[in-house]
Short mmCIF file of C-alpha atoms in Angstrom, two decimals:
data_model
loop_
_atom_site.label_atom_id
_atom_site.label_comp_id
_atom_site.label_asym_id
_atom_site.label_seq_id
_atom_site.Cartn_x
_atom_site.Cartn_y
_atom_site.Cartn_z
CA UNK A 9 -31.43 48.97 22.31
CA UNK A 10 -28.76 46.05 24.42
CA UNK A 11 -31.34 43.98 26.41
CA UNK A 12 -30.59 40.60 28.80
CA UNK A 13 -33.17 37.85 29.17
CA UNK A 14 -33.70 35.60 32.08
CA UNK A 15 -36.42 33.26 30.96
CA UNK A 16 -37.53 32.02 34.07
CA UNK A 17 -39.27 34.67 36.75
CA UNK A 18 -39.75 32.15 39.80
CA UNK A 19 -38.26 28.75 40.09
CA UNK A 20 -39.18 26.15 42.57
CA UNK A 21 -37.34 23.13 43.24
CA UNK A 22 -36.78 20.31 46.09
CA UNK A 23 -33.36 20.10 47.53
CA UNK A 24 -30.63 17.69 45.87
CA UNK A 25 -32.51 18.81 42.58
CA UNK A 26 -30.29 20.14 39.74
CA UNK A 27 -30.65 23.76 38.74
CA UNK A 28 -30.41 25.58 35.48
CA UNK A 29 -31.37 29.43 34.63
CA UNK A 30 -31.53 30.92 31.34
CA UNK A 31 -30.16 33.96 30.27
CA UNK A 32 -29.69 35.44 26.58
CA UNK A 33 -28.51 38.65 26.01
CA UNK A 34 -29.34 40.87 22.68
CA UNK A 35 -25.81 42.07 21.36
CA UNK A 36 -23.49 40.05 19.03
CA UNK A 37 -20.10 41.74 19.80
CA UNK A 38 -17.49 41.42 22.62
CA UNK A 39 -19.57 40.92 25.86
CA UNK A 40 -18.57 40.76 29.88
CA UNK A 41 -20.61 38.34 31.68
CA UNK A 42 -21.85 37.92 35.13
CA UNK A 43 -24.23 36.16 37.57
CA UNK A 44 -24.81 37.96 40.62
CA UNK A 45 -26.80 36.12 43.72
CA UNK A 46 -29.14 38.61 46.10
CA UNK A 47 -30.65 37.01 49.31
CA UNK A 48 -33.60 37.88 51.19
CA UNK A 49 -32.86 41.03 52.42
CA UNK A 50 -29.28 41.48 51.51
CA UNK A 51 -27.23 43.03 48.30
CA UNK A 52 -26.16 41.97 45.17
CA UNK A 53 -23.32 39.52 45.68
CA UNK A 54 -20.68 38.41 42.43
CA UNK A 55 -21.34 34.51 41.90
CA UNK A 56 -19.24 34.21 38.66
CA UNK A 57 -17.88 35.72 35.42
CA UNK A 58 -17.25 35.18 31.99
CA UNK A 59 -14.59 37.99 30.02
CA UNK A 60 -12.69 35.18 27.93
CA UNK A 61 -10.80 31.77 27.65
CA UNK A 62 -13.08 28.64 28.80
CA UNK A 63 -16.58 29.30 28.18
CA UNK A 64 -17.23 27.05 31.26
CA UNK A 65 -17.10 29.34 34.24
CA UNK A 66 -16.87 27.78 37.90
CA UNK A 67 -18.07 30.36 40.58
CA UNK A 68 -18.23 30.34 44.36
CA UNK A 69 -20.94 27.77 46.16
CA UNK A 70 -20.55 25.24 43.39
CA UNK A 71 -22.19 27.05 40.39
CA UNK A 72 -21.31 26.97 37.15
CA UNK A 73 -22.31 28.80 33.85
CA UNK A 74 -21.08 28.06 30.20
CA UNK A 75 -20.99 30.62 27.88
CA UNK A 76 -22.23 29.92 24.00
CA UNK A 77 -21.22 32.79 21.86
CA UNK A 78 -23.95 31.12 18.73
CA UNK A 79 -26.48 31.20 21.27
CA UNK A 80 -25.66 34.76 22.82
CA UNK A 81 -26.42 32.63 26.08
CA UNK A 82 -24.83 32.36 29.63
CA UNK A 83 -26.59 29.90 31.62
CA UNK A 84 -26.10 29.04 35.33
CA UNK A 85 -26.04 25.69 36.59
CA UNK A 86 -25.96 23.46 39.71
CA UNK A 87 -26.10 19.79 39.78
CA UNK A 88 -27.73 19.88 43.44
CA UNK A 89 -29.11 22.90 45.18
CA UNK A 90 -29.38 23.37 48.61
CA UNK A 91 -31.70 25.00 50.68
CA UNK A 92 -29.86 27.71 51.32
CA UNK A 93 -29.42 28.42 47.82
CA UNK A 94 -33.02 30.47 48.22
CA UNK A 95 -32.41 33.69 46.39
CA UNK A 96 -32.92 36.27 43.36
CA UNK A 97 -30.58 35.49 40.67
CA UNK A 98 -29.36 38.32 38.11
CA UNK A 99 -27.49 37.92 35.02
CA UNK A 100 -25.85 41.15 33.80
CA UNK A 101 -23.65 41.96 30.63
CA UNK A 102 -21.57 44.84 29.96
CA UNK A 103 -20.93 45.47 25.93
CA UNK A 104 -17.98 46.44 24.96
CA UNK A 105 -17.90 50.07 23.77
CA UNK A 106 -19.81 51.39 26.48
CA UNK A 107 -17.54 53.63 27.90
CA UNK A 108 -19.15 53.89 31.53
CA UNK A 109 -18.83 49.85 31.76
CA UNK A 110 -22.72 50.00 32.31
CA UNK A 111 -24.09 46.70 33.58
CA UNK A 112 -27.25 45.65 31.78
CA UNK A 113 -29.27 43.16 34.40
CA UNK A 114 -32.43 41.00 33.50
CA UNK A 115 -34.92 40.85 35.52
CA UNK A 116 -33.99 38.36 37.86
CA UNK A 117 -35.09 34.68 38.69
CA UNK A 118 -36.43 34.20 41.98
CA UNK A 119 -35.13 30.82 43.05
CA UNK A 120 -36.83 28.95 45.94
CA UNK A 121 -35.88 25.64 47.13
CA UNK A 122 -37.89 23.24 49.16
CA UNK A 123 -36.43 21.53 51.95
CA UNK B 23 -15.63 43.25 48.94
CA UNK B 24 -16.41 46.52 47.72
CA UNK B 25 -15.67 48.74 50.65
CA UNK B 26 -18.96 50.42 50.35
CA UNK B 27 -21.35 51.79 52.87
CA UNK B 28 -24.57 53.36 52.39
CA UNK B 29 -26.13 56.01 54.27
CA UNK B 30 -29.32 56.11 55.64
CA UNK B 31 -30.55 52.30 55.22
CA UNK B 32 -33.99 53.29 55.26
CA UNK B 33 -35.77 56.45 55.15
CA UNK B 34 -39.38 57.24 54.62
CA UNK B 35 -40.35 60.54 53.33
CA UNK B 36 -43.26 63.04 52.07
CA UNK B 37 -43.49 63.67 48.52
CA UNK B 38 -42.18 66.64 47.14
CA UNK B 39 -39.18 66.73 49.75
CA UNK B 40 -35.60 66.53 49.00
CA UNK B 41 -33.62 63.61 49.75
CA UNK B 42 -30.31 62.67 49.61
CA UNK B 43 -28.59 59.14 49.59
CA UNK B 44 -24.93 58.91 50.73
CA UNK B 45 -22.38 55.84 49.17
CA UNK B 46 -18.94 56.18 50.56
CA UNK B 47 -16.07 53.62 49.35
CA UNK B 48 -12.72 52.87 51.68
CA UNK B 49 -11.12 52.06 47.92
CA UNK B 50 -9.91 54.41 45.13
CA UNK B 51 -11.94 53.14 42.25
CA UNK B 52 -12.78 55.60 39.81
CA UNK B 53 -15.92 54.02 38.41
CA UNK B 54 -19.11 54.65 41.00
CA UNK B 55 -22.92 53.66 40.03
CA UNK B 56 -25.81 55.14 41.06
CA UNK B 57 -28.70 51.76 40.33
CA UNK B 58 -32.68 51.33 41.70
CA UNK B 59 -34.11 48.03 42.36
CA UNK B 60 -37.70 47.40 41.51
CA UNK B 61 -39.73 43.86 41.14
CA UNK B 62 -40.32 42.82 37.80
CA UNK B 63 -37.45 45.70 36.91
CA UNK B 64 -33.99 43.43 37.95
CA UNK B 65 -31.84 46.88 38.55
CA UNK B 66 -31.51 49.92 36.22
CA UNK B 67 -28.92 52.14 36.35
CA UNK B 68 -29.54 56.29 37.34
CA UNK B 69 -26.17 57.63 37.02
CA UNK B 70 -23.04 57.18 37.52
CA UNK B 71 -19.22 58.47 37.87
CA UNK B 72 -16.03 58.37 36.07
CA UNK B 73 -13.88 60.65 38.71
CA UNK B 74 -14.27 63.54 41.13
CA UNK B 75 -16.82 65.62 39.22
CA UNK B 76 -17.15 64.19 36.33
CA UNK B 77 -21.03 62.53 36.33
CA UNK B 78 -23.30 61.20 33.26
CA UNK B 79 -26.77 59.79 33.37
CA UNK B 80 -27.99 56.29 32.96
CA UNK B 81 -31.54 54.56 32.05
CA UNK B 82 -33.66 56.04 34.59
CA UNK B 83 -32.03 59.53 35.13
CA UNK B 84 -34.89 61.67 35.55
CA UNK B 85 -36.12 63.41 38.36
CA UNK B 86 -32.24 62.42 40.19
CA UNK B 87 -29.16 63.83 40.74
CA UNK B 88 -25.44 63.50 41.92
CA UNK B 89 -22.30 64.81 42.95
CA UNK B 90 -18.97 63.27 42.93
CA UNK B 91 -16.62 66.15 45.36
CA UNK B 92 -14.47 63.37 46.12
CA UNK B 93 -13.57 59.78 45.59
CA UNK B 94 -14.92 57.95 47.95
CA UNK B 95 -18.20 59.77 48.10
CA UNK B 96 -20.95 59.56 45.68
CA UNK B 97 -24.27 61.56 46.46
CA UNK B 98 -27.65 60.92 44.74
CA UNK B 99 -30.24 63.34 45.05
CA UNK B 100 -33.80 63.21 44.61
CA UNK B 101 -34.76 66.83 44.04
CA UNK B 102 -38.49 66.52 44.87
CA UNK B 103 -39.34 63.08 45.63
CA UNK B 104 -42.38 61.58 44.05
CA UNK B 105 -44.14 58.25 44.84
CA UNK B 106 -42.66 56.74 42.05
CA UNK B 107 -39.36 56.85 43.48
CA UNK B 108 -39.92 54.56 46.13
CA UNK B 109 -37.32 52.17 45.45
CA UNK B 110 -34.37 50.38 47.24
CA UNK B 111 -30.95 52.05 46.24
CA UNK B 112 -27.70 50.52 45.22
CA UNK B 113 -24.42 52.02 45.18
CA UNK B 114 -21.43 50.35 43.45
CA UNK B 115 -17.80 50.57 42.55
CA UNK B 116 -16.03 49.50 39.86
CA UNK B 117 -12.72 47.55 40.00
CA UNK B 118 -10.46 47.93 37.01
CA UNK B 119 -7.99 45.59 37.73
CA UNK B 120 -11.13 42.40 37.32
CA UNK B 121 -13.61 44.85 35.21
CA UNK B 122 -16.01 43.99 38.25
CA UNK B 123 -18.76 46.33 40.20
CA UNK B 124 -18.90 45.22 43.73
CA UNK B 125 -22.48 46.75 45.19
CA UNK B 126 -23.02 48.19 49.08
CA UNK B 127 -25.78 47.14 51.37
CA UNK B 128 -28.65 49.64 49.90
CA UNK B 129 -30.94 52.03 50.84
CA UNK B 130 -34.89 51.62 50.88
CA UNK B 131 -36.79 54.45 50.60
CA UNK B 132 -40.15 54.66 50.80
CA UNK B 133 -42.37 57.93 49.39
CA UNK B 134 -45.87 58.68 51.02
#
């Protein structure tokens, strides 16, 4: 079955530290890739997405992600986190051929940023 | 912006009672989705719709049914709620031009 793995369940960082959250997907075909963020008590918001082209994608709030096809990875990065980045982050994939355009989600990584 | 509202936003009910959750979109998107979110599981697809009266099952569809009689409304029904259906339910729509799903604010359902 197609799946998405997020390696870290909970990451704790101090403000200004650099962030990298891992995401790997299981399928070797064409994929569309997404990172969503969920702030406490809120709904999911799109951070960034990759469909094709430049594998380094820039999103909102200073986040970026790099698609490495050979590693089936789409890691999320931010050079300097802020307290306001405290949230849960979800990696998601649409596998080509999925007529439902269904998103398969990872289980999420909770980020806590300490002031 | 998804232009999605969900109602109710919070509901407490008892085991065995029927429950209907409503999702309304102001956009005219063809695809709509119902997910549930549980700690340690991320979001899992319950059902989706690809048009009026066109629906299909997702990963965790047992115990749920859906209906879509109008483009803007997508209803999720728990025919006989169980405690295992305590969860946060999110509706989403898909913007076809960007192939991106946008989510509503969620409904927190507690089944006692």
